[in-house]
Short mmCIF file of C-alpha atoms in Angstrom, two decimals:
data_model
loop_
_atom_site.label_atom_id
_atom_site.label_comp_id
_atom_site.label_asym_id
_atom_site.label_seq_id
_atom_site.Cartn_x
_atom_site.Cartn_y
_atom_site.Cartn_z
CA MET A 1 52.00 101.57 82.40
CA SER A 2 50.12 102.92 79.35
CA ALA A 3 47.82 101.76 76.76
CA ALA A 4 48.31 105.27 74.62
CA THR A 5 50.32 108.70 75.07
CA GLY A 6 50.59 111.97 73.48
CA ASN A 7 47.20 112.29 72.15
CA SER A 8 45.14 115.05 74.11
CA SER A 9 41.67 114.57 72.99
CA VAL A 10 42.16 110.91 74.53
CA MET A 11 40.08 110.05 77.23
CA LYS A 12 42.42 108.89 80.24
CA LEU A 13 41.65 106.44 82.90
CA VAL A 14 43.77 105.93 85.83
CA VAL A 15 43.72 102.75 87.97
CA ILE A 16 44.62 102.35 91.48
CA ASP A 17 45.38 98.78 93.29
CA ASP A 18 48.11 97.56 95.38
CA ASP A 19 47.68 94.14 93.73
CA PRO A 20 49.85 94.01 90.46
CA LYS A 21 48.34 91.08 89.20
CA ASN A 22 45.01 93.18 89.28
CA LEU A 23 46.53 96.38 87.36
CA LYS A 24 47.85 94.07 84.66
CA PHE A 25 44.20 92.24 84.32
CA VAL A 26 42.36 95.79 84.13
CA ASN A 27 44.96 96.99 81.71
CA PHE A 28 44.47 93.98 79.33
CA ILE A 29 40.33 94.40 79.79
CA LEU A 30 40.51 97.85 78.76
CA ALA A 31 42.87 97.78 76.01
CA SER A 32 40.68 97.39 73.37
CA THR A 33 38.81 100.45 74.55
CA GLY A 34 41.10 103.43 73.13
CA LEU A 35 41.51 104.80 76.83
CA GLU A 36 45.01 106.05 77.62
CA ILE A 37 45.27 104.19 80.56
CA HIS A 38 47.72 104.79 83.83
CA ALA A 39 48.60 102.89 86.99
CA ALA A 40 49.46 103.24 90.24
CA SER A 41 49.63 100.37 92.98
CA ASP A 42 49.88 102.65 95.84
CA PRO A 43 46.90 105.37 96.81
CA GLN A 44 49.06 108.28 96.98
CA ALA A 45 50.53 108.04 93.65
CA GLY A 46 47.14 107.29 92.09
CA LEU A 47 46.05 110.47 93.81
CA ASP A 48 49.11 112.64 92.54
CA LEU A 49 48.31 110.80 88.87
CA VAL A 50 44.66 112.07 89.24
CA HIS A 51 45.95 115.70 89.87
CA ARG A 52 48.51 115.46 86.90
CA LEU A 53 46.36 113.72 84.48
CA ARG A 54 42.95 115.00 85.28
CA PRO A 55 41.37 111.74 83.74
CA GLN A 56 37.96 111.04 82.76
CA ILE A 57 37.76 107.88 84.69
CA VAL A 58 39.40 106.16 87.87
CA LEU A 59 39.00 102.70 88.69
CA THR A 60 40.07 101.88 92.39
CA ASP A 61 40.41 99.40 94.92
CA LEU A 62 38.57 100.09 98.19
CA VAL A 63 40.80 98.38 101.03
CA MET A 64 44.39 99.19 100.48
CA PRO A 65 47.02 100.08 102.54
CA GLY A 66 47.36 103.98 103.80
CA VAL A 67 44.45 105.43 102.13
CA GLN A 68 41.29 103.62 101.79
CA GLY A 69 39.19 103.48 98.95
CA MET A 70 35.94 105.26 100.19
CA GLU A 71 38.45 108.43 101.52
CA LEU A 72 40.28 108.35 97.80
CA LEU A 73 36.78 108.59 96.32
CA GLN A 74 36.23 111.63 98.41
CA LYS A 75 39.65 113.15 97.69
CA ILE A 76 38.93 112.56 93.94
CA VAL A 77 34.92 114.20 93.97
CA GLU A 78 36.39 117.25 95.90
CA PHE A 79 39.46 117.90 93.31
CA ASP A 80 37.07 117.22 90.25
CA PRO A 81 33.69 116.27 90.52
CA GLY A 82 33.48 115.36 86.80
CA ILE A 83 35.73 112.23 86.97
CA ASP A 84 33.78 109.54 86.99
CA VAL A 85 35.02 107.02 90.10
CA ILE A 86 34.75 103.08 89.80
CA LEU A 87 34.98 101.35 93.21
CA MET A 88 36.68 97.53 92.81
CA THR A 89 36.25 95.35 96.06
CA GLY A 90 36.89 91.74 97.69
CA TYR A 91 34.79 92.68 100.71
CA TYR A 92 31.41 93.58 98.80
CA SER A 93 28.07 94.62 101.01
CA THR A 94 25.29 96.51 99.99
CA GLU A 95 25.70 99.17 102.66
CA SER A 96 29.36 100.11 101.47
CA ALA A 97 28.00 100.19 97.75
CA VAL A 98 25.33 102.72 98.47
CA GLU A 99 27.58 105.15 100.91
CA ALA A 100 30.08 104.88 97.62
CA ILE A 101 27.41 105.90 95.15
CA GLN A 102 26.24 108.54 97.76
CA LYS A 103 29.63 110.02 98.08
CA GLY A 104 29.72 110.11 94.46
CA ALA A 105 31.13 106.91 92.83
CA SER A 106 29.57 106.01 89.43
CA ASP A 107 29.68 102.63 90.44
CA TYR A 108 30.88 99.36 92.68
CA PHE A 109 32.13 96.24 91.58
CA PRO A 110 32.84 93.20 93.50
CA LYS A 111 36.12 91.33 92.95
CA PRO A 112 36.21 89.03 90.98
CA PHE A 113 34.60 90.94 88.34
CA SER A 114 33.68 90.06 85.05
CA PRO A 115 36.11 91.52 82.21
CA GLU A 116 32.69 91.75 79.91
CA LYS A 117 31.03 93.75 82.68
CA LEU A 118 33.96 96.15 83.39
CA ARG A 119 34.26 96.83 79.75
CA GLN A 120 30.70 97.28 79.15
CA ARG A 121 30.51 99.96 81.96
CA ILE A 122 33.61 101.63 80.98
CA GLU A 123 32.44 101.86 77.26
CA LEU A 124 28.96 103.11 78.84
CA ILE A 125 30.94 105.94 80.49
CA ILE A 126 32.97 106.39 77.24
CA ALA A 127 29.76 106.97 75.32
CA ASP A 128 27.76 109.04 78.25
CA ALA A 129 30.83 111.69 78.12
CA LYS A 130 30.87 111.76 74.04
CA ARG A 131 27.20 112.41 74.50
CA ARG A 132 27.54 115.19 76.84
CA GLN A 133 30.51 116.72 74.28
CA ARG A 134 28.27 116.41 71.63
CA SER A 135 25.17 117.83 73.98
CA SER A 136 27.53 120.46 74.82
CA THR A 137 28.02 121.69 71.08
CA ILE A 138 24.13 121.37 70.05
CA GLU A 139 23.71 123.69 73.25
CA ASN A 140 25.90 126.11 72.18
CA GLU A 141 23.99 125.89 68.71
CA LEU A 142 20.74 126.25 70.32
CA LEU A 143 21.70 129.28 72.33
CA GLU A 144 22.29 130.95 68.89
CA ASN A 145 19.47 129.88 67.44
CA PHE A 146 17.11 130.56 70.52
CA GLN A 147 18.16 134.15 71.40
CA PHE A 148 15.57 136.74 70.42
CA GLU A 149 16.57 140.24 71.08
CA GLY A 150 19.08 138.96 74.49
CA ILE A 151 16.18 136.39 75.59
CA ILE A 152 16.63 132.75 75.42
CA GLY A 153 13.64 130.19 75.04
CA ARG A 154 12.92 127.57 72.84
CA SER A 155 9.91 126.32 74.96
CA PRO A 156 6.07 127.05 73.71
CA LEU A 157 5.54 129.66 75.76
CA MET A 158 8.53 131.75 74.73
CA LEU A 159 8.21 131.21 71.08
CA ASP A 160 4.81 132.02 71.53
CA LEU A 161 6.30 135.52 73.33
CA PHE A 162 8.59 135.94 70.86
CA SER A 163 6.00 135.85 67.99
CA LYS A 164 3.93 138.24 69.87
CA LEU A 165 7.05 140.74 70.33
CA ARG A 166 7.31 140.69 66.68
CA ARG A 167 3.67 141.47 65.78
CA VAL A 168 3.55 144.20 68.19
CA ALA A 169 6.82 146.14 68.52
CA PRO A 170 6.39 148.12 65.38
CA HIS A 171 2.57 149.70 66.35
CA PHE A 172 2.25 149.40 70.26
CA ARG A 173 1.79 153.19 72.04
CA SER A 174 1.27 151.21 75.00
CA VAL A 175 1.64 147.90 76.46
CA LEU A 176 1.47 145.71 79.80
CA VAL A 177 3.82 143.13 80.75
CA THR A 178 2.83 140.73 83.34
CA GLY A 179 4.72 138.15 84.84
CA PRO A 180 6.49 137.02 88.19
CA THR A 181 9.26 138.88 89.78
CA GLY A 182 12.36 138.04 88.20
CA SER A 183 11.07 136.43 85.16
CA GLY A 184 12.80 139.20 82.67
CA LYS A 185 10.10 141.59 82.07
CA GLU A 186 12.68 144.23 81.37
CA LEU A 187 14.19 142.48 79.02
CA VAL A 188 10.62 142.12 77.11
CA ALA A 189 10.81 145.99 77.26
CA LYS A 190 13.99 146.30 75.92
CA ALA A 191 13.01 143.80 73.28
CA LEU A 192 9.94 146.03 72.22
CA HIS A 193 11.85 149.45 71.99
CA ASN A 194 14.53 148.06 70.23
CA LEU A 195 11.73 146.27 67.47
CA SER A 196 10.22 149.68 67.51
CA GLY A 197 12.09 151.30 64.59
CA SER A 198 12.82 153.72 67.63
CA GLU A 199 16.09 151.75 68.75
CA LYS A 200 18.26 155.03 68.71
CA ARG A 201 16.31 157.11 70.73
CA PRO A 202 16.46 157.03 74.51
CA PHE A 203 14.91 154.01 76.91
CA VAL A 204 14.51 155.00 80.23
CA ALA A 205 13.42 152.28 82.84
CA VAL A 206 11.76 154.08 85.97
CA ASN A 207 10.72 151.64 89.21
CA CYS A 208 7.50 153.01 90.52
CA SER A 209 7.82 151.25 93.87
CA SER A 210 11.28 153.34 94.56
CA ILE A 211 10.15 156.61 94.01
CA ALA A 212 8.82 158.82 96.97
CA GLU A 213 5.32 159.75 96.21
CA SER A 214 6.26 163.61 96.88
CA LEU A 215 8.85 163.10 94.54
CA ALA A 216 6.82 161.12 91.96
CA GLU A 217 5.32 163.96 89.69
CA SER A 218 8.46 165.73 89.34
CA GLU A 219 10.42 162.80 88.29
CA LEU A 220 8.49 161.83 86.17
CA PHE A 221 6.51 165.02 84.47
CA GLY A 222 9.53 167.53 85.48
CA HIS A 223 9.34 170.87 87.06
CA VAL A 224 9.93 174.60 86.73
CA LYS A 225 12.11 176.76 89.06
CA GLY A 226 10.64 177.86 92.18
CA ALA A 227 7.72 175.27 92.03
CA PHE A 228 9.19 173.88 95.58
CA THR A 229 11.79 174.12 97.90
CA GLY A 230 15.32 172.96 96.26
CA ALA A 231 13.86 173.40 92.68
CA ASN A 232 16.70 175.47 91.92
CA GLN A 233 16.05 175.42 88.28
CA ASP A 234 14.00 173.92 85.41
CA LYS A 235 13.98 170.06 84.91
CA ALA A 236 12.69 167.56 82.08
CA GLY A 237 10.39 164.48 83.68
CA VAL A 238 11.51 161.10 82.68
CA PHE A 239 8.97 161.48 79.47
CA GLU A 240 10.62 164.55 78.10
CA PHE A 241 13.89 163.02 78.37
CA ALA A 242 12.84 159.79 76.39
CA ASN A 243 10.93 162.00 73.88
CA GLY A 244 10.92 160.02 70.30
CA GLY A 245 11.83 156.67 72.57
CA THR A 246 10.12 154.63 75.60
CA VAL A 247 9.57 154.64 79.15
CA MET A 248 9.10 151.10 80.99
CA LEU A 249 7.02 151.77 84.09
CA ASP A 250 8.06 148.82 86.29
CA GLU A 251 5.83 147.84 89.33
CA ILE A 252 2.79 150.07 87.61
CA GLY A 253 0.76 148.73 90.51
CA GLU A 254 2.78 150.34 93.30
CA MET A 255 2.14 153.77 91.44
CA PRO A 256 -0.06 156.68 93.48
CA LEU A 257 -3.77 157.28 92.15
CA ALA A 258 -2.84 160.73 91.46
CA MET A 259 0.00 160.09 89.49
CA GLN A 260 -2.20 157.34 87.54
CA ALA A 261 -4.40 160.12 86.30
CA LYS A 262 -1.58 162.42 84.77
CA LEU A 263 -0.04 159.17 83.29
CA LEU A 264 -3.21 158.61 81.61
CA ARG A 265 -3.30 162.23 80.00
CA VAL A 266 -0.12 161.23 78.29
CA LEU A 267 -1.51 157.89 77.10
CA GLN A 268 -4.68 159.76 76.09
CA ASN A 269 -2.99 163.51 75.00
CA HIS A 270 0.62 162.45 74.73
CA GLU A 271 1.71 165.59 76.56
CA VAL A 272 2.87 166.36 80.45
CA GLN A 273 2.75 169.15 82.61
CA ARG A 274 5.54 170.16 84.59
CA VAL A 275 5.22 170.53 88.48
CA GLY A 276 4.56 174.61 89.35
CA SER A 277 3.94 175.22 85.05
CA PRO A 278 0.36 175.79 83.64
CA ALA A 279 2.04 174.77 80.23
CA LEU A 280 1.56 171.40 78.36
CA HIS A 281 4.54 169.99 76.44
CA LYS A 282 3.95 167.76 73.67
CA VAL A 283 5.60 164.33 73.79
CA ASP A 284 5.67 161.31 71.66
CA VAL A 285 6.65 157.89 73.77
CA ARG A 286 5.91 154.84 73.85
CA ILE A 287 4.84 153.22 77.18
CA VAL A 288 5.72 149.55 78.68
CA ALA A 289 3.90 149.38 81.85
CA ALA A 290 5.07 146.05 83.63
CA THR A 291 3.82 144.19 86.70
CA ASN A 292 3.63 141.32 88.71
CA ARG A 293 0.14 142.31 90.40
CA ASP A 294 -3.27 141.21 89.48
CA LEU A 295 -4.43 145.16 88.05
CA GLN A 296 -7.65 143.72 87.07
CA GLU A 297 -8.34 142.73 90.45
CA MET A 298 -6.65 146.04 92.00
CA SER A 299 -8.88 148.27 90.19
CA ARG A 300 -12.07 146.30 91.42
CA GLN A 301 -10.60 147.15 94.99
CA GLY A 302 -10.28 150.67 94.04
CA LYS A 303 -6.34 150.21 93.96
CA PHE A 304 -5.76 151.05 90.53
CA ARG A 305 -7.58 153.37 88.23
CA GLU A 306 -9.98 150.91 85.93
CA ASP A 307 -9.54 153.71 82.75
CA LEU A 308 -5.76 153.43 82.93
CA TYR A 309 -6.03 149.38 83.15
CA PHE A 310 -8.20 149.16 80.11
CA ARG A 311 -5.92 151.81 78.20
CA LEU A 312 -2.81 149.63 79.52
CA CYS A 313 -4.51 146.06 78.53
CA ALA A 314 -5.28 146.36 75.00
CA VAL A 315 -1.99 144.43 74.45
CA GLU A 316 -1.06 142.51 77.37
CA LEU A 317 2.30 140.14 76.95
CA LYS A 318 2.68 137.75 80.03
CA VAL A 319 6.14 136.35 80.80
CA PRO A 320 5.78 132.76 82.03
CA SER A 321 7.72 132.02 85.40
CA LEU A 322 11.04 129.51 85.13
CA ALA A 323 9.06 126.89 86.48
CA GLU A 324 6.41 127.00 83.57
CA ARG A 325 9.22 126.82 80.80
CA PRO A 326 11.43 123.92 82.14
CA GLU A 327 12.74 123.21 78.71
CA ASP A 328 14.45 126.31 78.31
CA LEU A 329 16.59 125.70 81.81
CA PRO A 330 19.55 124.08 80.39
CA LEU A 331 19.80 126.57 77.53
CA LEU A 332 20.06 129.64 80.33
CA GLU A 333 22.28 127.48 82.57
CA ARG A 334 25.10 127.21 79.64
CA HIS A 335 24.42 130.95 78.52
CA LEU A 336 24.75 132.28 82.06
CA LEU A 337 27.56 129.52 82.89
CA LYS A 338 29.84 131.27 79.79
CA SER A 339 29.01 134.66 80.55
CA PHE A 340 30.35 134.71 84.30
CA ALA A 341 33.13 132.23 83.35
CA ALA A 342 34.06 134.87 81.21
CA GLN A 343 33.60 137.38 83.92
CA TYR A 344 35.31 135.79 86.44
CA SER A 345 38.14 134.53 84.04
CA LYS A 346 37.79 130.92 85.12
CA PRO A 347 37.61 127.65 82.62
CA VAL A 348 34.44 126.53 83.58
CA ALA A 349 33.16 124.12 81.33
CA GLY A 350 29.75 122.55 82.76
CA LEU A 351 27.61 121.17 85.67
CA THR A 352 27.80 117.93 87.02
CA ARG A 353 24.55 115.62 86.57
CA ARG A 354 24.37 115.96 90.28
CA VAL A 355 23.87 119.63 89.78
CA GLN A 356 21.85 119.58 86.55
CA THR A 357 19.34 117.15 88.13
CA LEU A 358 19.30 119.27 91.61
CA LEU A 359 18.54 122.51 89.40
CA ALA A 360 16.08 120.75 87.55
CA ARG A 361 14.33 119.53 90.42
CA TYR A 362 14.31 123.14 92.11
CA PRO A 363 11.02 125.16 91.78
CA TRP A 364 13.00 128.53 91.25
CA PRO A 365 10.52 131.03 93.38
CA GLY A 366 12.75 133.95 92.10
CA ASN A 367 13.04 132.95 88.35
CA ILE A 368 15.71 134.01 85.80
CA ARG A 369 16.89 136.42 88.49
CA GLU A 370 17.60 133.87 91.31
CA LEU A 371 19.09 131.38 88.36
CA GLN A 372 21.34 134.04 87.27
CA ASN A 373 22.40 134.67 91.19
CA VAL A 374 22.98 131.07 91.42
CA ILE A 375 25.31 130.48 88.32
CA GLU A 376 27.34 133.42 89.52
CA HIS A 377 28.15 132.58 93.01
CA ALA A 378 28.85 128.97 91.69
CA CYS A 379 31.10 130.30 89.24
CA MET A 380 32.98 132.41 92.01
CA MET A 381 33.04 129.76 94.47
CA THR A 382 34.50 126.70 92.11
CA GLU A 383 37.90 125.67 91.96
CA SER A 384 37.13 123.16 88.99
CA ASP A 385 36.16 123.31 85.84
CA VAL A 386 32.72 121.91 86.36
CA ILE A 387 30.74 122.86 88.82
CA ASP A 388 29.46 120.81 91.82
CA VAL A 389 26.86 120.99 94.27
CA ARG A 390 29.46 122.49 97.23
CA ASP A 391 29.83 125.05 94.53
CA LEU A 392 26.13 125.97 94.87
CA PRO A 393 24.75 128.55 97.52
CA GLU A 394 23.75 126.81 101.00
CA ARG A 395 19.88 126.60 100.11
CA LEU A 396 20.37 125.05 97.30
CA GLN A 397 22.66 122.86 98.61
CA ASN A 398 20.06 122.09 101.53
CA GLN A 399 17.06 122.27 99.60
CA GLY A 400 17.50 118.50 98.52
CA THR A 401 17.69 116.67 101.69
CA ALA A 402 15.50 118.83 103.36
CA VAL A 403 12.83 118.36 101.12
CA SER A 404 13.30 115.20 100.67
CA GLY A 405 14.03 114.22 104.26
CA GLU A 406 10.68 116.20 104.94
CA HIS A 407 8.56 114.03 102.55
CA GLU A 408 10.37 110.86 103.65
CA MET A 409 9.34 111.37 107.03
CA LEU A 410 5.74 110.46 106.19
CA MET A 411 6.42 108.00 103.36
CA SER A 412 5.44 104.20 104.10
CA MET A 413 8.26 101.40 103.76
CA GLU A 414 6.98 100.75 100.40
CA GLN A 415 7.17 104.53 99.03
CA LEU A 416 10.65 104.49 100.65
CA GLU A 417 11.97 101.13 98.84
CA ARG A 418 10.78 102.51 95.69
CA ARG A 419 12.25 105.85 95.92
CA HIS A 420 15.65 104.47 97.19
CA ALA A 421 15.64 101.86 94.12
CA GLN A 422 15.01 104.83 91.69
CA ARG A 423 17.98 106.53 93.36
CA VAL A 424 20.30 103.87 92.87
CA LEU A 425 19.48 103.28 89.32
CA ASP A 426 19.78 106.95 88.57
CA HIS A 427 23.33 106.77 90.12
CA VAL A 428 24.51 104.13 88.00
CA GLY A 429 23.33 105.58 84.48
CA GLY A 430 20.06 103.54 84.30
CA ASN A 431 21.86 100.09 84.20
CA LYS A 432 19.42 97.92 85.95
CA VAL A 433 21.56 95.09 86.54
CA ARG A 434 24.00 96.77 88.54
CA ALA A 435 21.23 98.65 90.13
CA ALA A 436 19.78 95.24 91.44
CA GLU A 437 23.34 93.82 92.22
CA ILE A 438 23.70 97.13 94.54
CA LEU A 439 19.85 96.87 96.25
CA GLY A 440 20.92 93.08 97.02
CA ILE A 441 17.51 92.42 95.35
CA SER A 442 16.46 90.18 91.89
CA ARG A 443 16.15 92.16 88.61
CA THR A 444 12.46 90.81 88.54
CA HIS A 445 12.12 92.30 92.05
CA LEU A 446 13.47 95.61 90.91
CA TYR A 447 11.24 96.16 87.61
CA GLN A 448 8.24 95.22 90.01
CA LEU A 449 9.58 98.42 92.35
CA LEU A 450 9.92 100.50 89.05
CA LYS A 451 6.64 99.62 87.82
CA GLU A 452 4.64 100.34 91.03
CA SER A 453 6.69 103.40 91.21
CA ALA A 454 5.40 104.88 87.47
CA GLU A 455 2.00 103.53 88.39
CA LYS A 456 1.85 105.74 91.18
CA GLN A 457 3.32 108.88 89.31
CA LYS A 458 0.21 108.06 86.70
CA GLU A 459 -1.91 107.94 89.61
CA THR A 460 -0.68 111.37 90.92
CA VAL A 461 -0.87 113.10 87.65
CA SER A 462 -4.56 111.63 87.06
CA LYS A 463 -5.88 113.02 90.15
CA ALA A 464 -4.37 116.51 89.32
CA ASP A 465 -5.86 116.36 85.95
CA GLU A 466 -9.26 115.84 87.48
#
């Protein structure tokens, strides 16, 4: 049974029910939706159809001989978490409805159901799918419009940073770039270099914390033959090598105090002295010093030279943490997804709504670097064209349940009731009628719970502002 065939752009729906009358009924109800409808009266045949057709929607009975609907739901979600699965049953219970939604069902209809309600729900799913498609197109366009020298951002903090980069780059001799680990400080340093007019000259990044103190002077300033054991020939240091270009000194706060004095000479006199040589070599380098530490506080404690700090902080660029720029998360996800999907030759098109929600709630202590590792891991692990929760690293899979479980243990019954109502509402796409039916409460009661939840959130924000 099929309402339309042969058009790959038409959305597909598979309906699975051991009652032939219900199959005909569903086909009749949904004939006007423009869906390509396929039917199966046997669970296994239905699952085969799902595997072969990869439909956008599956409508399945809950109680059938052989494979039960809940088991079928799990198999479909495991195969493709992007499929919207709606369960139908003549044996309705709030418990089974909640279980179905927790396992990934989009909705749950008790039989007999209203033809109009089913049609409306399907049309909502179709509209949502088209909205996601448009959103994906828009995100791709935004990626092109909001990339600045390889840095992605449209949040006010990032747009302000881009503006400062444009103004500073042509003129700077030294810049201090501050921000948490993994936030993209090296990308900012490269942007400064590329926009400085010396982009064809060398760019050298040095991690100050990874160089042994005994070798630091030689690495940065060079040495002459015989200066120390093992110095078998003259060697230019980083500053001479990068002459005419840019040196990025990452984790500048870890640089030994003795090296800081020599760095100050480079900044003030534009010259270096190789280990073992009295001669001074003129160099023309721009310096980008980067750190995740508070250099001003370190200088007060005598752990960082105050004169060097003041020399560096004449221009300071602050890179925000990922948590401070949540507007950029979808763009970054899209960019990394495209990059790693191409790298691993996988047709990954996007993230499920569950994953998007989980990533939006995660605090990202490791910032962009952590997000990059998470998306790369997911692209390697996924066997679908959408990334689901099971594809994420274990720490993120467990994060949602661990955090919510810890908080819920200390919640009152009223708080738990409000939270559960909100979860069910989220699962049914904001459909308050369906949420009230699943929860087994009146719509008035649901509205009251949502109102109380909103009021509590406002109270929390107000207290935080105080």
